Amino acid sequence: MPKQPVPPRLSLRGITKQYPGCIANDDVHLSIAPAEIHALLGENGAGKSTLMKVIYGLVKPDRGELLWDGLPLEVKDPAHARKMGIGMVFQHFSLFDTLTVTENIALALGDDAGELGPLAEKIRTVSEKYGMAINPEREIHTLSVGERQRVEIVRCLVQDIRLLILDEPTSVLTPQEVEVLFVTLRQLASEGCSILFISHKLNEVKALCHKATVLRGGRVSGACIPSEQDTTSMAKMMVGDDTPVSTTYPKVLGDKPVLEITQLDQPSHDPFGVHLKNLDLTVNAGEIVGIAGVAGNGQEELLASLSGEALSKAGTVFFNTSSAGKTDVALLPPDQRRALGLGFVPEERLGRGAVPEMSLTENALLTGFLTGLVKQGMVGWQKTEAFADKIIKDYKVKTAGRHAQADSLSGGNLQKFIIGREILQDPKILIAAHPTWGVDIGAATAIHKALITLRDQGAAILVVSEDIDELFLISDRIGAICDGELSPIKPTPQSSIEELGRMMAGDFSPQVQPATEGTHA
Amino acid sequence: MDIDLISNILYAMVRTGTPLLIVALGELICEKSGVLNLGQEGMMLMGAVVGFVVALLSGSLLLGFMLAIVAGMLMSIIFAVITMELSANQVATGLALTIFGTGLSAFVGADFVGKPIDGLDPIFIPVLTDLPIIGRMLFGQDLIVYLSFVLFGGVYWFIKYSRPGLILKAVGENPHSANAIGLPVLKTRYLAIIFGGAMAGLAGSYLSLAYTPLWAENMSAGRGWIALALVVFASWKAERVLLGAWLFGLASILHLVFQGLGFSVSPNLLAILPYLATVVVLVILSSNQSRSRLVAPMSLGKPFYAKS
């Protein structure tokens, strides 16, 4: 090769974007060479999303410039970005449920889509070439989450793609699906396409990426070659030096069953819902049980029948808390279950965990009303405010104060508030969905510690999460849910990521020992 | 029942169903974009009064129809600005638009109540009009009825086969995704709302210039509301809107049918049939949650805030 340096496919120079009250990007420099897989690392709120929206033309930077193959480029809108060969795979898929795969892709291609027939043929060919076969005639709502992601990726691949941006692509995949995705991405890169891989999962970045740029608080806090780093040093770049980034917790096994589900069989009324099939589950006092699973496999339905939002057949759900002994709660509404000692952290923060337009004080009252905040039908506002203040203080919620509206908080801070609200009520049973989803490492550690402390005080805790690392970190026993069925729950030390991955994909058979004899025939 | 009677019933059915069909096609497009405009009734009344007054003063029916369409569009633009730019609640804004249109049309038309006008004449098509049974129904109507056939064909094709139709459905289903892949959400919704307004204006003027050529206060008599129900009844499909509009038309003229057959049923009792049918259909549709969730545009009635 001649020594003439190839200009980077994309380089960003001094990108700055300010929103009222915060600087999302502050003088960000970044460059990606052709065929390079480049990681953009950072916690939530570090400015990753804003930066990629700038590249994709969804947001105009206040300052700074973007060079494309060495030439200045102003990306006007996503259509313009696509035309230049920039494709993007969104974290929350930008797909339309009632349209077919082909129609979805045609929409994004704009006027270049042409006739649907030939396009469908092209989708078939391209998807097979990259090992992600999809049927172009299917409607999106019939596809699994992993398949939907394939549609998003194929949507970028059917055009002439030169830079592919993926926003936290692995958060919705099983470990096995992640492997398949990485094979595809490596193949793409080897063909000369640059890839910008946005993530906060350090192991994946180490396994896949050639280079990494780390953002913290909107600024570039470091750049490195991931294969030469260990995850701790990269984590330090992400969170700063003063936050502890890794820790382990002792595993224990509980004794007294506190939450019991027996033969819970529940058809779903929702056409997009999942039928729960004969679930059996016991959570003991003083232990954390973790349920893994890819989104949309029955987690929502399971959580609803535990929280009381959905009622079940009598004799399928039992609470065994000190106050009332073993009680059949299958037909009890949420408030009566809470009265028996239930705490619940729903998946959706705004809308179910908290009312967006209400203040933190009012949101504290929403589930705390049984703890003496309401007397004879009258709200004790002073006590409620004190309770809200305590949550804010104990859980280091960053907010303007207890009068702030719930939707003014960042996702992570609101999550800390909701977790704090539930834990401070001293529940006997705590059910938490995705307790640290979208929460930065520092806050996640704080939430994990709070859960462990609660466990050690004797509460029975059920955690449903898509983050396998988190489940292995805090669960004492672990299992997976797939298509409404629950795998056997095993003590965490006896399980493995590989086994859990198979369970998430629906293979519940006991671990097959590698055959060491009799195979040589 | 003799053939003449059947032929006449079918003729009247289509004629009565036409204003419903036109306004429902407009609302269909509007709802497909995710916007629920409850102002149909008000926009129809404005179309009816503007069409009548203009036609009476100028002597030109054509000018009447055209300005009625413009009046409907202007009304819908009010709605569009309030709901799109100011992100007001669509239901409340639509209701306000109906109340506003009802009052304003009564005010504008106060001096014109009961004045006579020569309505639109039917256009007979040689040979075809004389076909047995369906001849008058399909080929013995006036221009606007023929136009409604064309409009139906156009809307059907637009939603099912055209690229802008695909964009329309995408915007109605998930405006945030549409925005993320670069589709013009607000522009699409504006155009859909304005099309809905134009159709309501045209339907209104059909009432005052062709169906019953005169102006009377509140003469749309709830047709705007029936059209809203009709779109749900049709589960947001153009071909079922056509079928539904004609069925509702038939229900409205049933008293003629019964008279023809020699039964005597109170016309007042029969007059409630279309409304009763609406309620029954809505109950049946909403009884099956899963079905109604799959057919309705998913973001119907939800405002969209563009973030930058």
XYZ file of C-alpha atoms in Angstrom, chain A residues 19 56 58-59 78 82 90 93-99 103 106-111 113 141 155 269-272, chain B residues 160 163 166-171 173-183 289-291 293-294 296 298 307-308:
56
model
C -29.331 22.196 25.936
C -27.218 11.128 11.875
C -31.274 14.533 13.947
C -29.592 17.256 16.009
C -31.492 11.559 8.420
C -28.501 7.804 4.613
C -31.694 2.521 17.155
C -36.404 0.309 17.385
C -37.834 2.691 14.868
C -40.099 0.089 13.317
C -43.805 0.040 12.612
C -45.573 -2.960 14.134
C -48.440 -3.389 11.707
C -46.360 -3.010 8.551
C -42.731 -1.842 3.934
C -39.115 0.923 1.989
C -40.157 3.746 4.314
C -36.622 4.380 5.448
C -35.131 4.210 1.975
C -37.192 7.110 0.715
C -37.547 7.489 -3.011
C -36.909 2.137 -2.433
C -45.405 -7.460 15.512
C -32.469 -1.790 6.609
C -55.815 -10.729 26.697
C -53.382 -8.642 24.742
C -52.721 -9.724 21.132
C -49.056 -8.834 21.661
C -53.028 0.480 -0.101
C -45.722 5.465 -0.984
C -47.320 4.098 3.535
C -45.811 7.184 5.148
C -49.279 8.170 6.353
C -49.758 4.795 8.063
C -46.262 4.919 9.552
C -46.837 8.373 11.020
C -48.656 4.192 14.024
C -45.489 5.564 15.556
C -44.631 9.214 14.960
C -41.417 8.980 16.980
C -40.025 6.187 14.853
C -41.175 8.003 11.750
C -39.312 11.095 12.867
C -36.225 9.068 13.683
C -35.999 7.682 10.162
C -36.615 11.114 8.710
C -40.279 11.069 7.697
C -59.855 -5.914 22.696
C -57.269 -7.708 20.651
C -59.030 -7.040 17.383
C -55.892 -2.984 19.020
C -54.617 -4.451 15.788
C -56.676 1.130 14.927
C -51.631 2.932 17.231
C -37.564 17.179 19.904
C -34.412 18.629 18.528
